[in-house]
Amino acid sequence: MRALVLDAGWNPRPDYDLSDDERERRLAMNSSQTWQHPELAVEERERPEPADDEVLVRVRYAGVCGSDVSMLETDGEGYMHYSAYTKLPTVTGHEFSGEVVETGRDANLFEEGDPVTAEVTDYCGRCQMCRQGFRGHCENFEQVGFTMDGAFAEFVAVPEKLVWDVSELAEQYDDEDRLFRAAATIEPSTISYHGLFTRADDIVPGDYHVYHGAGPIGLTGMNVSRAAGAGKVIAFEPSDERREIARNLGFEHVYDPIEVDPVETMADVTDGAGADVHVETSGAVAATYPVIQETLAEGANVVHISNAGSDPDLALRKYQGNSAQLYGAEGHTGQQVYPRTIRLMAAGHIDNLPIVTSTFDLEDADEAVRRAAERVDGKVLVEM
Amino acid sequence: MRALVLDAGWNPRPDYDLSDDERERRLAMNSSQTWQHPELAVEERERPEPADDEVLVRVRYAGVCGSDVSMLETDGEGYMHYSAYTKLPTVTGHEFSGEVVETGRDANLFEEGDPVTAEVTDYCGRCQMCRQGFRGHCENFEQVGFTMDGAFAEFVAVPEKLVWDVSELAEQYDDEDRLFRAAATIEPSTISYHGLFTRADDIVPGDYHVYHGAGPIGLTGMNVSRAAGAGKVIAFEPSDERREIARNLGFEHVYDPIEVDPVETMADVTDGAGADVHVETSGAVAATYPVIQETLAEGANVVHISNAGSDPDLALRKYQGNSAQLYGAEGHTGQQVYPRTIRLMAAGHIDNLPIVTSTFDLEDADEAVRRAAERVDGKVLVEM
Amino acid sequence: MRALVLDAGWNPRPDYDLSDDERERRLAMNSSQTWQHPELAVEERERPEPADDEVLVRVRYAGVCGSDVSMLETDGEGYMHYSAYTKLPTVTGHEFSGEVVETGRDANLFEEGDPVTAEVTDYCGRCQMCRQGFRGHCENFEQVGFTMDGAFAEFVAVPEKLVWDVSELAEQYDDEDRLFRAAATIEPSTISYHGLFTRADDIVPGDYHVYHGAGPIGLTGMNVSRAAGAGKVIAFEPSDERREIARNLGFEHVYDPIEVDPVETMADVTDGAGADVHVETSGAVAATYPVIQETLAEGANVVHISNAGSDPDLALRKYQGNSAQLYGAEGHTGQQVYPRTIRLMAAGHIDNLPIVTSTFDLEDADEAVRRAAERVDGKVLVEM
Amino acid sequence: MRALVLDAGWNPRPDYDLSDDERERRLAMNSSQTWQHPELAVEERERPEPADDEVLVRVRYAGVCGSDVSMLETDGEGYMHYSAYTKLPTVTGHEFSGEVVETGRDANLFEEGDPVTAEVTDYCGRCQMCRQGFRGHCENFEQVGFTMDGAFAEFVAVPEKLVWDVSELAEQYDDEDRLFRAAATIEPSTISYHGLFTRADDIVPGDYHVYHGAGPIGLTGMNVSRAAGAGKVIAFEPSDERREIARNLGFEHVYDPIEVDPVETMADVTDGAGADVHVETSGAVAATYPVIQETLAEGANVVHISNAGSDPDLALRKYQGNSAQLYGAEGHTGQQVYPRTIRLMAAGHIDNLPIVTSTFDLEDADEAVRRAAERVDGKVLVEM
């Protein structure tokens, strides 16, 4: 089968403290310290065989994530930007939809033909983290498209327990092609859903939400916030193209933080109340945290989702004076996040199709990643 | 000014244990034990003067609540059905909108001309309940339209701290008449909002909600649930007219519990998962609780809102086997419930106008109450 | 090895609707409908071999639970009282402590000699319940001592992911024998911990707690409540012996509900405030729920833990008028409940040793169960 | 009567943007910008008359708070260190106990002779903050001992709604003198109680707590944490005297953060798990936040209580990687915090008497403040 394969040279930086596990398995804990000169290419690969507890999926669409981009981008010495886990070479791609074509011997939740998507993080279910219920931080985790072969390919084999049926999306998308496009945007939507509704506590309908950054995660997040009954959804985003996409989604309060004074703008839009929910989705924390601290509503929840390159100063007095709290949020797995997000889409509360602004064929999947690197799209999809 | 006045004969039942306070002030704690032969009439009354901490409102619309109806209905001996607090004679009506026309000396949150609605329950702020934060159960509470003169009148004087500005509704209702109609439906909407989002804990977007009863509280509640991102909103309601209103609001899963088997219907609609949120809004608990216990999703929240005439058997094993919980909810005051509900309406997430099915002039306000007693309307309004 | 084995005759009642699974595997979903004439005997059994993911434990102590008793007790037709899951014959016993003597090939969290206890319910980690995080209600669960061989035996094999190290108890119990006795009471303590701190929400230090029933679950629960900073711990229990045990534990407010008026007593002890936390641990719900509803503090949490033989009337108005809620709670697994309970014991916040009032040798384990059936002990232990 | 009066020169810094309210009422919003050359002296004052809604208390003991110290300390230009609200001259002191000697006309919750303490912050009950339930951030608040005359005096008049009965402390303190000493330490205990149990969410018994700073707030907080069932209570404190006080309270894990490596020490004490609850009570955030971020348990709650002079860098990746959150907490009012803290003391779960290390007569109250400024005591009390 055809697949987009990422490879790079294993060349740990001299001052990087390599663990035994990294040395033996070449599973990098911090890819930016070990992998040099990454290369992406569409290649011929063996079609995977599903293990006993796996499901084989014929992929229909897979989206390009910021992490896919940062696995290709490098610093001056040619080291990969991406700072989390990888095992190379690997087929990348983890935001996908497709149809079940085969099921492993012990996999009985799905049947051939079922339309599905999947979670990214596999968990062992037995380590100290897992057995206390913290599966998102499993000590033996694997990640589809990072440490296991992923979905920029004709087929992908995924542990059954990560797979979710999306057939109820047919209630909104009578056209199968649109259904699979929409289903490929479930994964990024779950990032915000998780941050807002499993990490933060007590976000209620009518709250004012503000997104600091309207890239793919911010845009899908804004849709989640509106679906959840946000009183207003506000966004600050410097890219003209992305602000335009936000407006096409029907959002009114979308601003260029370079052009306007975000603090004043927030005061206007919220009539002085500030935002109840702040979602950091830009990574430009040196710019956003000073705005956040000046626009906290009483009891505000700050949900930090992005990969920030630096650590912001935190104005503790502001968090005390407004009874505010800050939650660190990242990927998740093995909760109700996927089925709830799927239901929101099936109910028509979320429609992400206007966020999809470019689509490439699998044969040009490397071009799709390079396109996403321009950071002007909503979501770039690859069609298999 | 003209006003709808409720009066009745003070004739405590012989076996009712009258408190000193009831004897002296004739403020009935259980009206069904003390008031006989209630009568409603539109009369001439003095226009009220706002006290120092009050605001005088020219009423535009006021809705008829089930409690207004039950203050008129009687049992075989002529005793009032209504079983909570009243001090008669009183001007009734507590779901209203209007414009501020005068403010008391210490009232400075509002200006003449401000469009407003108000909470029902006044609280002292100093008793043992209030000073622990439980204002909804203030030991010295008063209620607009029950123990204080209410809003079926040209003017009503209300403590400023209960009044909320609704001018932001103009974002959805450019016509002033429609704005005031909508604003008169805020109070019933807050009942469900309070039950779901301040009483219950952990109701999240995508949950399946079912309303057991689609009268005025159920219908406004269904709108709240949809605004909050319910995955599905299901309703069981025996009145043909009310099911029709629910369908006009765009709800698809609306059933006659006499005609269908509610347990089977729920299994179909939820694909066997059951409902995550059950809202009891019918009062017919002998019929609804057996359905609830068979259709609990894992972790289900049962929110009891209605005035039930009897106590249902509770199948404890079902609540244990599904990790379910039951919350008693009733009126509330002095929280974020009103401003959040107003924001949902201003954002267009809630539109209650299709629920308003009859409107009467103040001069016919008693007819409005009698009409509501037929229990076929969504909401009956009185226009001043 | 020696082991206490429970067996019975498979004779499903004619009107019981047997599932295919029950028919084929003889795994009863409701044991009281299928098993007749149960018999308990200490027998010779093969020492178990740990599976790859299991740990073999040499048992030191195992406690007799109410379920062990009800598997032996029968109705007029000789059917077992116990109404949940069993697969017979089985070695019973699920509240135990012991030392690891062998580990399966894939089990690497424990070493030979580690002192341990274990959770009761095994979960598959992959079914629809598990993969949403609801492991306590796994669709393919097994239970140690009910469907798998248990701990009234010299050795027991347990899935590693259910096992918890208790070596930190040495901080309180320098004597090894006392350490293992204490560790055998962890499981019953977790039942209340789970009900109060993972099921209920917002129980805070200083709350008044009342236990309706002070048998083994009530007594260990009272210790959990005191450890958590209950302002007062109150108990109603008709057995003279069990009230005496409660007093020996240092509890002052322990009453016979037959002799005193529980509602008046509660008013006295709580100075009219009522209890913030009600724990139903008696099963005699026809007697306890009428007391609960009259003694609810504002915002009260009612945690239902017991196996009740009937369904009580629920006075909904009382739950509304006091902003109260009721939680169904039962067994649990795969959370932080065990490690947190172990820490409470290691810190000296909980000492259950005074609850242990009888100890039998393994050879007399059947006598231990018969003794527990008299319902006058705190906890009956079997020593291996 | 005799009273400790604080006065200073009103000399707003040239670059400070004085509000109209500050100019007119001389109620400083940031005292460090307006008051120069503060002076403390014991003087003769008129005995206060209670207003209609007030209670007059004969003070028995009042504690010296860090804010009392910082109202006396100055910078190089003689400006007060204290950066929050004051109106001078005022009688200082806000942590007190005493007996009711007179009640205002509308005050009926208390009787002459009742032993009491009181909250610090008065609230209007009507502003936009109050009427949404946020009384701790009332727009028209006043503070006993800061903007109203306080308790370093023979008598203090306090709004009745802030006063709490402490007579139940007699269950632990049979000696009246000890009862009043203990009662004077309720206020500082509530600071941590509020941070841990009304601000943070989901702190459960068995959690490991660490206090970064063991001054008066840290020490009383450690007692609150132990009362709430902390699995371990750990403290880092550079003062030898204060570490000694902590050890006298029975805390074992008390370290000098200069002498030991706090990160390694935490790893040892928590067996690598980290702390579930971090309480910042030192103000030295440049030193403590780097430790906090390296010792977060999965799901950790960081509760920031102190007045920090600077803003720390926040390592967002650590909060993401550990599912951690940070809560800003400060004073509070009008909740269940006081009655719950009083119950903990009455139950014997908290005994603060060993924290009281110095006691001064009222006539030497200025000396008491100077003594507290040495920062080696647990709590310094003034006896009237």
mmCIF file of C-alpha atoms in Angstrom, chain B residues 4-200:
data_model
loop_
_atom_site.group_PDB
_atom_site.id
_atom_site.type_symbol
_atom_site.label_atom_id
_atom_site.label_comp_id
_atom_site.label_asym_id
_atom_site.label_seq_id
_atom_site.Cartn_x
_atom_site.Cartn_y
_atom_site.Cartn_z
ATOM 1 C CA LEU B 4 -54.959 41.017 39.210
ATOM 2 C CA VAL B 5 -55.611 40.384 42.878
ATOM 3 C CA LEU B 6 -55.908 36.996 44.544
ATOM 4 C CA ASP B 7 -57.822 36.741 47.800
ATOM 5 C CA ALA B 8 -59.184 33.870 49.858
ATOM 6 C CA GLY B 9 -60.683 33.130 53.244
ATOM 7 C CA TRP B 10 -58.291 32.473 56.143
ATOM 8 C CA ASN B 11 -59.647 29.301 57.609
ATOM 9 C CA PRO B 12 -56.896 26.979 58.792
ATOM 10 C CA ARG B 13 -57.911 23.330 58.740
ATOM 11 C CA PRO B 14 -58.656 22.132 62.280
ATOM 12 C CA ASP B 15 -55.825 19.613 62.262
ATOM 13 C CA TYR B 16 -53.223 21.976 60.815
ATOM 14 C CA ASP B 17 -50.538 22.982 63.262
ATOM 15 C CA LEU B 18 -50.439 26.747 62.755
ATOM 16 C CA SER B 19 -47.196 28.486 63.709
ATOM 17 C CA ASP B 20 -47.195 31.723 65.673
ATOM 18 C CA ASP B 21 -45.853 33.524 62.672
ATOM 19 C CA GLU B 22 -48.664 32.219 60.507
ATOM 20 C CA ARG B 23 -51.249 33.220 63.088
ATOM 21 C CA GLU B 24 -49.917 36.737 63.519
ATOM 22 C CA ARG B 25 -48.874 37.648 60.004
ATOM 23 C CA ARG B 26 -51.290 35.398 58.091
ATOM 24 C CA LEU B 27 -48.315 34.357 55.970
ATOM 25 C CA ALA B 28 -49.227 30.755 55.181
ATOM 26 C CA MET B 29 -46.374 28.265 55.034
ATOM 27 C CA ASN B 30 -48.658 25.694 53.432
ATOM 28 C CA SER B 31 -51.430 27.572 51.633
ATOM 29 C CA SER B 32 -53.435 24.407 51.022
ATOM 30 C CA GLN B 33 -54.037 24.150 54.761
ATOM 31 C CA THR B 34 -55.191 27.699 55.417
ATOM 32 C CA TRP B 35 -56.838 29.420 52.476
ATOM 33 C CA GLN B 36 -60.348 28.576 51.346
ATOM 34 C CA HIS B 37 -62.407 29.711 48.374
ATOM 35 C CA PRO B 38 -59.749 31.695 46.496
ATOM 36 C CA GLU B 39 -60.930 34.402 44.114
ATOM 37 C CA LEU B 40 -59.133 36.225 41.357
ATOM 38 C CA ALA B 41 -60.210 39.638 40.075
ATOM 39 C CA VAL B 42 -58.760 42.532 38.150
ATOM 40 C CA GLU B 43 -59.079 45.546 40.433
ATOM 41 C CA GLU B 44 -57.927 49.086 40.949
ATOM 42 C CA ARG B 45 -54.907 49.328 43.224
ATOM 43 C CA GLU B 46 -52.593 52.106 44.329
ATOM 44 C CA ARG B 47 -49.497 52.368 42.213
ATOM 45 C CA PRO B 48 -46.656 51.158 44.474
ATOM 46 C CA GLU B 49 -43.897 53.447 45.706
ATOM 47 C CA PRO B 50 -40.426 51.895 45.523
ATOM 48 C CA ALA B 51 -38.722 51.579 48.900
ATOM 49 C CA ASP B 52 -35.169 52.877 49.224
ATOM 50 C CA ASP B 53 -33.645 49.658 47.927
ATOM 51 C CA GLU B 54 -36.321 49.007 45.310
ATOM 52 C CA VAL B 55 -36.901 49.697 41.668
ATOM 53 C CA LEU B 56 -40.328 50.452 40.213
ATOM 54 C CA VAL B 57 -40.987 48.626 36.962
ATOM 55 C CA ARG B 58 -43.718 49.327 34.419
ATOM 56 C CA VAL B 59 -44.659 45.791 33.504
ATOM 57 C CA ARG B 60 -44.853 44.842 29.823
ATOM 58 C CA TYR B 61 -45.541 41.114 29.910
ATOM 59 C CA ALA B 62 -46.071 38.599 32.658
ATOM 60 C CA GLY B 63 -46.443 34.838 32.217
ATOM 61 C CA VAL B 64 -48.868 32.520 33.970
ATOM 62 C CA CYS B 65 -47.073 29.865 36.001
ATOM 63 C CA GLY B 66 -48.437 26.545 37.233
ATOM 64 C CA SER B 67 -48.380 27.989 40.739
ATOM 65 C CA ASP B 68 -50.714 30.798 39.659
ATOM 66 C CA VAL B 69 -53.106 28.124 38.455
ATOM 67 C CA SER B 70 -52.864 26.050 41.603
ATOM 68 C CA MET B 71 -53.598 29.068 43.779
ATOM 69 C CA LEU B 72 -56.994 29.231 42.078
ATOM 70 C CA GLU B 73 -57.758 25.534 41.964
ATOM 71 C CA THR B 74 -59.298 23.930 45.044
ATOM 72 C CA ASP B 75 -60.063 20.591 46.581
ATOM 73 C CA GLY B 76 -63.487 19.244 47.560
ATOM 74 C CA GLU B 77 -63.626 21.472 50.626
ATOM 75 C CA GLY B 78 -62.652 24.574 48.739
ATOM 76 C CA TYR B 79 -59.047 24.685 49.976
ATOM 77 C CA MET B 80 -56.425 26.001 47.609
ATOM 78 C CA HIS B 81 -54.240 23.389 45.868
ATOM 79 C CA TYR B 82 -51.078 25.464 46.172
ATOM 80 C CA SER B 83 -49.024 24.092 49.043
ATOM 81 C CA ALA B 84 -46.278 26.695 49.480
ATOM 82 C CA TYR B 85 -46.107 30.285 50.756
ATOM 83 C CA THR B 86 -48.659 33.087 50.296
ATOM 84 C CA LYS B 87 -49.888 36.173 52.086
ATOM 85 C CA LEU B 88 -53.253 37.319 50.778
ATOM 86 C CA PRO B 89 -54.655 39.424 49.300
ATOM 87 C CA THR B 90 -51.810 39.845 46.863
ATOM 88 C CA VAL B 91 -51.205 40.848 43.299
ATOM 89 C CA THR B 92 -49.970 37.617 41.655
ATOM 90 C CA GLY B 93 -47.557 37.158 38.763
ATOM 91 C CA HIS B 94 -43.813 36.590 39.008
ATOM 92 C CA GLU B 95 -42.543 35.843 35.470
ATOM 93 C CA PHE B 96 -42.305 39.299 33.981
ATOM 94 C CA SER B 97 -40.525 41.888 31.897
ATOM 95 C CA GLY B 98 -40.817 45.637 31.871
ATOM 96 C CA GLU B 99 -39.062 48.983 32.026
ATOM 97 C CA VAL B 100 -37.619 50.752 35.013
ATOM 98 C CA VAL B 101 -39.592 53.922 35.716
ATOM 99 C CA GLU B 102 -38.302 54.922 39.127
ATOM 100 C CA THR B 103 -35.516 53.916 41.489
ATOM 101 C CA GLY B 104 -35.391 54.057 45.294
ATOM 102 C CA ARG B 105 -32.941 56.335 47.030
ATOM 103 C CA ASP B 106 -30.308 53.616 47.551
ATOM 104 C CA ALA B 107 -30.895 51.847 44.263
ATOM 105 C CA ASN B 108 -28.240 52.797 41.744
ATOM 106 C CA LEU B 109 -27.722 49.812 39.471
ATOM 107 C CA PHE B 110 -30.527 50.815 37.099
ATOM 108 C CA GLU B 111 -31.763 53.860 35.227
ATOM 109 C CA GLU B 112 -35.143 54.889 33.982
ATOM 110 C CA GLY B 113 -35.924 53.111 30.753
ATOM 111 C CA ASP B 114 -33.787 50.041 31.355
ATOM 112 C CA PRO B 115 -35.520 46.879 30.137
ATOM 113 C CA VAL B 116 -35.495 44.330 32.938
ATOM 114 C CA THR B 117 -36.761 41.128 34.458
ATOM 115 C CA ALA B 118 -36.396 39.972 38.074
ATOM 116 C CA GLU B 119 -35.841 37.005 40.342
ATOM 117 C CA VAL B 120 -38.778 35.823 42.438
ATOM 118 C CA THR B 121 -37.265 35.217 45.852
ATOM 119 C CA ASP B 122 -36.030 38.049 48.040
ATOM 120 C CA TYR B 123 -33.507 37.193 50.753
ATOM 121 C CA CYS B 124 -32.442 38.984 53.893
ATOM 122 C CA GLY B 125 -28.705 38.405 53.492
ATOM 123 C CA ARG B 126 -28.212 38.025 57.239
ATOM 124 C CA CYS B 127 -29.952 34.908 58.575
ATOM 125 C CA GLN B 128 -28.131 31.637 59.237
ATOM 126 C CA MET B 129 -28.971 30.371 55.729
ATOM 127 C CA CYS B 130 -28.010 33.571 53.919
ATOM 128 C CA ARG B 131 -24.733 34.140 55.688
ATOM 129 C CA GLN B 132 -23.585 30.637 54.736
ATOM 130 C CA GLY B 133 -24.442 31.381 51.100
ATOM 131 C CA PHE B 134 -27.793 29.540 50.916
ATOM 132 C CA ARG B 135 -29.912 32.502 49.837
ATOM 133 C CA GLY B 136 -32.467 30.348 48.046
ATOM 134 C CA HIS B 137 -33.480 29.019 51.445
ATOM 135 C CA CYS B 138 -33.361 32.346 53.365
ATOM 136 C CA GLU B 139 -35.211 32.074 56.660
ATOM 137 C CA ASN B 140 -36.864 35.448 56.076
ATOM 138 C CA PHE B 141 -37.518 35.178 52.381
ATOM 139 C CA GLU B 142 -40.341 36.928 50.545
ATOM 140 C CA GLN B 143 -41.596 36.046 47.073
ATOM 141 C CA VAL B 144 -42.761 38.474 44.410
ATOM 142 C CA GLY B 145 -46.316 37.545 43.462
ATOM 143 C CA PHE B 146 -46.835 35.296 46.508
ATOM 144 C CA THR B 147 -46.025 37.188 49.694
ATOM 145 C CA MET B 148 -45.337 40.558 48.045
ATOM 146 C CA ASP B 149 -47.375 42.226 45.318
ATOM 147 C CA GLY B 150 -46.443 40.821 41.922
ATOM 148 C CA ALA B 151 -46.479 41.575 38.246
ATOM 149 C CA PHE B 152 -49.984 41.027 36.869
ATOM 150 C CA ALA B 153 -50.308 44.792 37.216
ATOM 151 C CA GLU B 154 -49.269 47.947 35.479
ATOM 152 C CA PHE B 155 -46.440 48.486 37.944
ATOM 153 C CA VAL B 156 -44.449 46.364 40.325
ATOM 154 C CA ALA B 157 -41.882 47.408 42.931
ATOM 155 C CA VAL B 158 -39.007 44.973 43.297
ATOM 156 C CA PRO B 159 -35.845 44.942 45.439
ATOM 157 C CA GLU B 160 -33.049 46.157 43.202
ATOM 158 C CA LYS B 161 -30.837 43.194 43.996
ATOM 159 C CA LEU B 162 -33.366 40.886 42.280
ATOM 160 C CA VAL B 163 -33.555 42.869 39.049
ATOM 161 C CA TRP B 164 -31.566 42.005 35.913
ATOM 162 C CA ASP B 165 -31.017 44.078 32.800
ATOM 163 C CA VAL B 166 -32.139 42.404 29.574
ATOM 164 C CA SER B 167 -31.085 45.013 27.043
ATOM 165 C CA GLU B 168 -28.641 42.597 25.410
ATOM 166 C CA LEU B 169 -31.635 40.607 24.131
ATOM 167 C CA ALA B 170 -31.803 43.298 21.435
ATOM 168 C CA GLU B 171 -29.028 41.337 19.708
ATOM 169 C CA GLN B 172 -31.682 38.751 18.794
ATOM 170 C CA TYR B 173 -34.971 40.643 19.012
ATOM 171 C CA ASP B 174 -34.876 43.901 17.100
ATOM 172 C CA ASP B 175 -38.571 44.400 17.727
ATOM 173 C CA GLU B 176 -39.172 45.743 21.233
ATOM 174 C CA ASP B 177 -42.432 43.855 21.675
ATOM 175 C CA ARG B 178 -40.739 40.552 20.909
ATOM 176 C CA LEU B 179 -37.890 41.425 23.239
ATOM 177 C CA PHE B 180 -40.264 41.932 26.150
ATOM 178 C CA ARG B 181 -42.202 38.759 25.330
ATOM 179 C CA ALA B 182 -38.989 36.790 25.299
ATOM 180 C CA ALA B 183 -37.792 38.438 28.510
ATOM 181 C CA ALA B 184 -40.974 37.346 30.301
ATOM 182 C CA THR B 185 -39.923 33.735 29.710
ATOM 183 C CA ILE B 186 -36.535 34.059 31.383
ATOM 184 C CA GLU B 187 -37.803 33.128 34.848
ATOM 185 C CA PRO B 188 -39.192 29.689 33.885
ATOM 186 C CA SER B 189 -36.018 29.003 31.859
ATOM 187 C CA THR B 190 -33.908 29.618 34.925
ATOM 188 C CA ILE B 191 -35.664 26.817 36.808
ATOM 189 C CA SER B 192 -34.157 24.180 34.545
ATOM 190 C CA TYR B 193 -30.870 26.036 34.178
ATOM 191 C CA HIS B 194 -30.549 26.024 37.955
ATOM 192 C CA GLY B 195 -31.467 22.343 38.235
ATOM 193 C CA LEU B 196 -29.043 21.268 35.534
ATOM 194 C CA PHE B 197 -26.107 23.595 36.067
ATOM 195 C CA THR B 198 -26.028 24.731 39.662
ATOM 196 C CA ARG B 199 -27.678 21.785 41.414
ATOM 197 C CA ALA B 200 -26.454 18.849 39.332
#
